Amino acid sequence: MTQAEMGALTHHGGRIDAARTLFPDAPTPWLDLSTGINPVPWTPPQGLAVDAAPLPDRTALASLEALAAAHFGVAAERVAAVPGSEMALRLLPQLGVPQPIVAVRPSYGTHGAVASSRVDQSGLDDWAGQAGSLLIANPNNPDGVHRSPEQLARLAAVQAKAGGWLILDEAFADAMSELGPGFGGGERVVVLRSFGKFFGLAGVRLGFVIAAPDILARLRDLLGDWPVSAHAIAWGRAAYADRAWIAATRTALVERAAALDALLAQHGLNAQGACPLFRMVETPAAPAIFWRLAAAGILVRPFADAPERLRFGVPAAAAELERLDEALRHG
């Protein structure tokens, strides 16, 4: 397999189409453990109709943003909907946040695309602040490192003192809320949130920016009057209002992650990370394990710049854990 062919699997998770092409003899159906997306998605209630004929209702959009703000624990006027948090990441240079942007590594590929330089995770422990913007994910991807509200407040404070900003990518934060209240943010802080990862509906393409009103005004000018679809508005409103599903899912994800940790440990693999949507392992055998699992129709996430790493999304049910166990045991 060429480096270009493998690039389809190392650039993003979820590339089952590429996996089918590269491993045509693998048994089907494929088990996709290559993403950090909830494998048990929220389901809209019966009778929730979406009228896609007219332009999206702006009153309904404001209602969605208010419901999302209540879920995040912030004021509604500080929240704007976007067509996926990755879109917001790519728009950062146009939103007026100070340059240059420094991104933590390892982290999302998109972080590297918008940043002019990188800093290692360990470098944040004694970060003294600098002009420009510091971009971090919390919890981080792929290693699952989670920083406390106190740690984030310190980073925001030293950034502000140096004339800089803090940009927080909280795409996986919904799964972490059992840890207590999150970081409250500030005037020099921009927070990005994802709908699709926790609710298991990445294809809806819905996310949010939490920021000061002037940042949101620039964002709304860039995206126009209808930033997200009628489908995203209707499903988002219903999902954020479904408090029972949210609470039950947070508990279920922690249980699924613990089951995955135990299975990986049985095979000598030490699971890392605090986020219950995925786990990372580091081992010299990572390339061989990736190939063994792919040959068995199980896709996990490899990394071109760190071949010793693999990321495992949490399996949805016991049958999928058993399939993973079998593939790891016998190959």
Coordinates of C-alpha atoms in Angstrom, one line a residue:
M1 CA 0.0 0.0 0.0
T2 CA 1.4 3.4 -1.0
Q3 CA 1.7 6.3 1.4
A4 CA -0.9 8.2 -0.6
E5 CA -3.4 5.3 -0.2
M6 CA -2.8 5.2 3.5
G7 CA -3.2 9.0 3.6
A8 CA -6.9 8.6 3.2
L9 CA -7.0 6.7 6.5
T10 CA -4.6 8.9 8.4
H11 CA -6.0 12.3 7.5
H12 CA -9.5 11.8 9.0
G13 CA -11.4 9.0 10.7
G14 CA -14.6 7.6 9.2
R15 CA -13.1 6.7 5.8
I16 CA -14.8 3.3 5.4
D17 CA -15.0 4.0 1.7
A18 CA -11.2 4.0 1.4
A19 CA -10.9 1.0 3.8
R20 CA -13.2 -1.0 1.5
T21 CA -11.0 -0.2 -1.5
L22 CA -7.7 -0.9 0.3
F23 CA -8.9 -4.1 2.0
P24 CA -11.4 -5.7 -0.5
D25 CA -11.2 -9.1 1.1
A26 CA -12.1 -7.9 4.6
P27 CA -15.4 -9.4 6.1
T28 CA -18.4 -7.1 6.1
P29 CA -20.1 -5.2 7.5
W30 CA -17.2 -3.1 8.5
L31 CA -17.0 -2.0 12.2
D32 CA -15.9 1.6 12.2
L33 CA -13.9 2.5 15.4
S34 CA -11.9 5.2 13.6
T35 CA -13.9 8.2 14.8
G36 CA -14.7 9.8 18.2
I37 CA -18.4 10.1 17.2
N38 CA -21.0 8.6 19.6
P39 CA -21.8 5.2 18.1
V40 CA -25.4 5.3 19.4
P41 CA -26.9 8.5 18.0
W42 CA -29.8 10.5 19.3
T43 CA -33.0 9.7 17.4
P44 CA -35.6 12.4 16.6
P45 CA -39.0 11.8 18.1
Q46 CA -41.8 10.6 15.9
G47 CA -43.7 13.4 14.4
L48 CA -40.8 15.8 14.2
A49 CA -41.2 17.1 10.7
V50 CA -38.7 19.2 8.9
D51 CA -40.0 21.6 6.2
A52 CA -37.0 22.0 3.8
A53 CA -39.0 24.0 1.2
P54 CA -38.7 27.5 2.7
L55 CA -35.6 29.2 3.9
P56 CA -34.7 28.3 7.5
D57 CA -36.8 30.2 10.1
R58 CA -34.6 32.8 11.8
T59 CA -36.8 32.7 14.9
A60 CA -36.2 29.0 15.1
L61 CA -32.5 29.6 14.7
A62 CA -32.5 32.0 17.6
S63 CA -34.4 29.4 19.6
L64 CA -31.7 26.8 18.8
E65 CA -28.9 29.1 19.8
A66 CA -30.7 29.8 23.1
L67 CA -31.2 26.1 23.8
A68 CA -27.6 25.4 23.0
A69 CA -26.5 28.3 25.2
A70 CA -28.5 26.9 28.2
H71 CA -26.9 23.5 27.6
F72 CA -23.4 25.1 27.6
G73 CA -24.2 27.3 30.6
V74 CA -23.5 30.7 28.9
A75 CA -25.6 33.7 27.8
A76 CA -27.6 33.3 24.6
E77 CA -26.1 36.5 23.1
R78 CA -22.6 34.9 23.2
V79 CA -23.6 31.9 21.0
A80 CA -23.8 31.6 17.2
A81 CA -24.6 28.5 15.2
V82 CA -22.2 27.3 12.4
P83 CA -22.3 24.5 9.9
G84 CA -19.9 22.3 11.9
S85 CA -17.2 23.4 14.3
E86 CA -14.5 22.7 11.7
M87 CA -16.0 25.5 9.6
A88 CA -15.5 27.8 12.6
L89 CA -11.9 26.6 12.9
R90 CA -11.1 27.5 9.3
L91 CA -12.7 30.9 9.7
L92 CA -10.7 31.9 12.8
P93 CA -8.2 34.0 10.8
Q94 CA -11.1 36.1 9.5
L95 CA -12.9 36.6 12.8
G96 CA -10.4 39.1 14.2
V97 CA -8.7 36.9 16.7
P98 CA -5.0 38.1 17.0
Q99 CA -2.4 36.4 15.0
P100 CA -0.3 34.4 15.0
I101 CA -2.2 31.3 16.1
V102 CA -0.2 28.7 18.0
A103 CA -1.7 25.2 18.2
V104 CA -1.0 22.4 20.6
R105 CA 0.3 19.1 19.3
P106 CA -0.7 16.4 18.9
S107 CA -4.2 17.6 18.0
Y108 CA -6.5 17.9 15.0
G109 CA -5.1 18.3 11.6
T110 CA -7.3 21.3 11.0
H111 CA -5.6 23.0 14.0
G112 CA -2.3 22.7 12.2
A113 CA -3.8 24.0 9.0
V114 CA -4.9 27.3 10.6
A115 CA -1.9 27.8 13.0
S116 CA 1.5 29.2 12.1
S117 CA 3.3 27.2 14.8
R118 CA 2.9 24.4 17.2
V119 CA 3.7 23.8 20.9
D120 CA 3.9 20.4 22.6
Q121 CA 1.2 19.5 25.2
S122 CA 3.8 19.5 27.9
G123 CA 4.7 23.1 27.0
L124 CA 1.4 24.3 28.4
D125 CA 2.3 23.3 32.0
D126 CA 4.5 26.4 32.3
W127 CA 3.0 28.5 29.5
A128 CA 3.8 32.2 30.2
G129 CA 1.5 33.6 27.5
Q130 CA 2.3 35.4 24.2
A131 CA 0.7 37.8 21.8
G132 CA -1.5 36.2 19.2
S133 CA -3.8 33.2 20.0
L134 CA -3.3 29.9 21.7
L135 CA -5.5 27.2 20.2
I136 CA -6.1 24.0 22.3
A137 CA -8.6 21.2 22.3
N138 CA -10.1 20.2 25.6
P139 CA -10.4 17.2 25.8
N140 CA -7.7 16.9 23.3
N141 CA -7.7 14.6 20.3
P142 CA -6.2 12.0 19.9
D143 CA -4.6 11.6 23.3
G144 CA -7.7 12.6 25.4
V145 CA -5.8 15.0 27.6
H146 CA -8.4 17.0 29.7
R147 CA -7.5 20.2 31.4
S148 CA -9.4 21.5 34.4
P149 CA -11.3 24.8 34.5
E150 CA -8.6 26.1 36.8
Q151 CA -5.9 25.2 34.3
L152 CA -7.8 26.8 31.5
A153 CA -8.4 30.0 33.6
R154 CA -4.6 30.2 34.1
L155 CA -3.9 29.9 30.4
A156 CA -6.6 32.5 29.6
A157 CA -5.1 34.9 32.2
V158 CA -1.5 34.6 31.0
Q159 CA -2.7 35.0 27.4
A160 CA -4.6 38.1 28.3
K161 CA -1.7 39.6 30.2
A162 CA 0.5 39.1 27.2
G163 CA -2.1 40.7 24.9
G164 CA -3.2 37.4 23.5
W165 CA -6.3 35.2 23.3
L166 CA -7.2 31.7 24.1
I167 CA -9.2 29.6 21.6
L168 CA -10.8 26.5 23.0
D169 CA -12.0 23.6 20.8
E170 CA -14.5 21.8 23.0
A171 CA -15.8 19.4 20.3
F172 CA -15.8 16.5 22.7
A173 CA -16.8 18.4 25.9
D174 CA -20.4 17.3 26.0
A175 CA -19.2 13.8 27.0
M176 CA -17.2 15.2 29.8
S177 CA -19.8 17.2 31.8
E178 CA -19.9 14.6 34.6
L179 CA -16.7 16.3 35.7
G180 CA -18.6 19.3 36.9
P181 CA -18.9 22.9 35.7
G182 CA -16.7 23.9 32.8
F183 CA -14.5 26.9 32.2
G184 CA -16.5 30.1 32.0
G185 CA -14.5 31.8 29.3
G186 CA -13.9 35.5 29.0
E187 CA -13.7 38.5 26.6
R188 CA -10.4 37.2 25.1
V189 CA -11.6 33.6 24.8
V190 CA -13.4 31.9 21.9
V191 CA -14.9 28.5 22.4
L192 CA -16.0 26.1 19.7
R193 CA -18.6 23.4 20.3
S194 CA -19.7 20.4 18.2
F195 CA -23.2 19.0 18.0
G196 CA -22.4 15.9 15.9
K197 CA -19.8 14.1 18.1
F198 CA -21.8 13.7 21.3
F199 CA -25.2 13.3 19.6
G200 CA -23.7 10.9 17.1
L201 CA -25.0 13.0 14.1
A202 CA -21.9 14.3 12.4
G203 CA -23.7 14.4 9.1
V204 CA -26.1 17.1 10.3
R205 CA -23.1 19.6 10.2
L206 CA -23.9 21.7 13.2
G207 CA -21.6 23.5 15.7
F208 CA -21.4 26.7 17.7
V209 CA -19.1 29.5 18.5
I210 CA -19.1 31.0 22.0
A211 CA -17.5 34.4 22.0
A212 CA -17.8 38.2 22.6
P213 CA -20.5 39.9 20.5
D214 CA -18.0 41.6 18.2
I215 CA -16.5 38.3 17.2
L216 CA -20.0 36.8 16.6
A217 CA -21.0 39.8 14.5
R218 CA -18.1 39.2 12.2
L219 CA -19.0 35.5 12.0
R220 CA -22.6 36.2 11.2
D221 CA -21.5 38.6 8.4
L222 CA -19.3 35.9 6.9
L223 CA -22.0 33.1 7.1
G224 CA -25.0 35.2 6.1
D225 CA -28.6 35.1 7.2
W226 CA -29.0 31.3 7.0
P227 CA -25.9 29.7 8.4
V228 CA -27.3 26.3 9.1
S229 CA -30.1 24.2 7.5
A230 CA -33.7 23.7 8.6
H231 CA -32.8 20.1 9.3
A232 CA -30.0 21.1 11.7
I233 CA -32.2 23.7 13.4
A234 CA -35.1 21.3 14.0
W235 CA -33.0 18.3 15.2
G236 CA -30.7 20.6 17.2
R237 CA -33.6 22.2 19.1
A238 CA -35.1 18.8 19.9
A239 CA -31.8 17.2 20.9
Y240 CA -30.7 19.9 23.3
A241 CA -34.1 19.8 24.9
D242 CA -33.9 16.1 25.5
R243 CA -32.3 16.2 28.9
A244 CA -33.1 12.6 29.8
W245 CA -31.3 11.3 26.7
I246 CA -28.3 13.6 27.4
A247 CA -28.0 12.3 31.0
A248 CA -28.4 8.7 30.1
T249 CA -25.9 8.9 27.2
R250 CA -23.2 10.5 29.4
T251 CA -23.5 7.5 31.8
A252 CA -23.6 5.0 29.0
L253 CA -20.4 6.4 27.3
V254 CA -18.4 6.2 30.5
E255 CA -19.5 2.5 30.8
R256 CA -18.6 1.7 27.2
A257 CA -15.2 3.4 27.6
A258 CA -14.5 1.4 30.7
A259 CA -15.4 -1.9 28.9
L260 CA -13.1 -0.9 26.0
D261 CA -10.3 -0.1 28.5
A262 CA -10.6 -3.5 30.1
L263 CA -10.6 -5.3 26.7
L264 CA -7.5 -3.5 25.5
A265 CA -5.7 -4.2 28.7
Q266 CA -6.4 -7.9 28.2
H267 CA -4.3 -7.6 25.0
G268 CA -1.5 -5.7 26.7
L269 CA -2.6 -2.3 25.4
N270 CA -2.8 0.6 27.8
A271 CA -5.7 2.9 27.0
Q272 CA -5.0 6.6 27.4
G273 CA -7.3 9.6 27.7
A274 CA -10.1 11.0 29.7
C275 CA -12.7 11.4 27.0
P276 CA -15.2 8.5 26.9
L277 CA -15.8 8.8 23.2
F278 CA -12.3 7.4 22.2
R279 CA -9.1 6.0 23.6
M280 CA -5.5 6.2 22.3
V281 CA -2.9 3.4 22.6
E282 CA 0.8 3.7 22.0
T283 CA 2.8 0.6 21.1
P284 CA 5.5 -0.4 18.6
A285 CA 3.1 -3.0 17.3
A286 CA 0.5 -0.3 16.2
P287 CA 1.1 -0.8 12.4
A288 CA 0.7 -4.6 12.7
I289 CA -2.4 -4.2 14.9
F290 CA -3.9 -1.7 12.4
W291 CA -3.4 -4.2 9.5
R292 CA -4.7 -7.1 11.5
L293 CA -7.9 -5.3 12.5
A294 CA -8.4 -3.9 9.0
A295 CA -8.1 -7.4 7.5
A296 CA -10.9 -8.4 10.0
G297 CA -13.1 -5.6 8.8
I298 CA -12.4 -3.3 11.8
L299 CA -11.2 0.3 11.1
V300 CA -9.3 2.1 13.8
R301 CA -7.4 5.4 13.3
P302 CA -3.7 5.4 12.4
F303 CA -1.5 8.5 12.4
A304 CA 1.1 9.2 9.7
D305 CA 3.2 11.4 12.0
A306 CA 3.0 9.0 14.9
P307 CA 3.0 5.4 13.7
E308 CA 3.2 4.1 17.2
R309 CA -0.3 5.5 18.0
L310 CA -3.8 4.1 17.3
R311 CA -7.1 5.7 18.3
F312 CA -10.1 3.5 19.1
G313 CA -13.6 4.8 19.1
V314 CA -15.9 3.2 21.7
P315 CA -17.9 0.2 20.4
A316 CA -21.6 0.5 20.7
A317 CA -22.5 -2.9 22.1
A318 CA -21.2 -6.1 23.5
A319 CA -21.2 -7.8 20.1
E320 CA -18.8 -5.2 18.7
L321 CA -16.5 -5.6 21.7
E322 CA -16.5 -9.4 21.1
R323 CA -15.6 -8.9 17.4
L324 CA -12.8 -6.6 18.4
D325 CA -11.6 -9.1 21.0
E326 CA -11.6 -11.9 18.5
A327 CA -9.6 -9.9 15.9
L328 CA -7.0 -8.8 18.5
R329 CA -6.8 -12.4 19.9
H330 CA -6.5 -14.3 16.6
G331 CA -6.1 -11.8 13.8

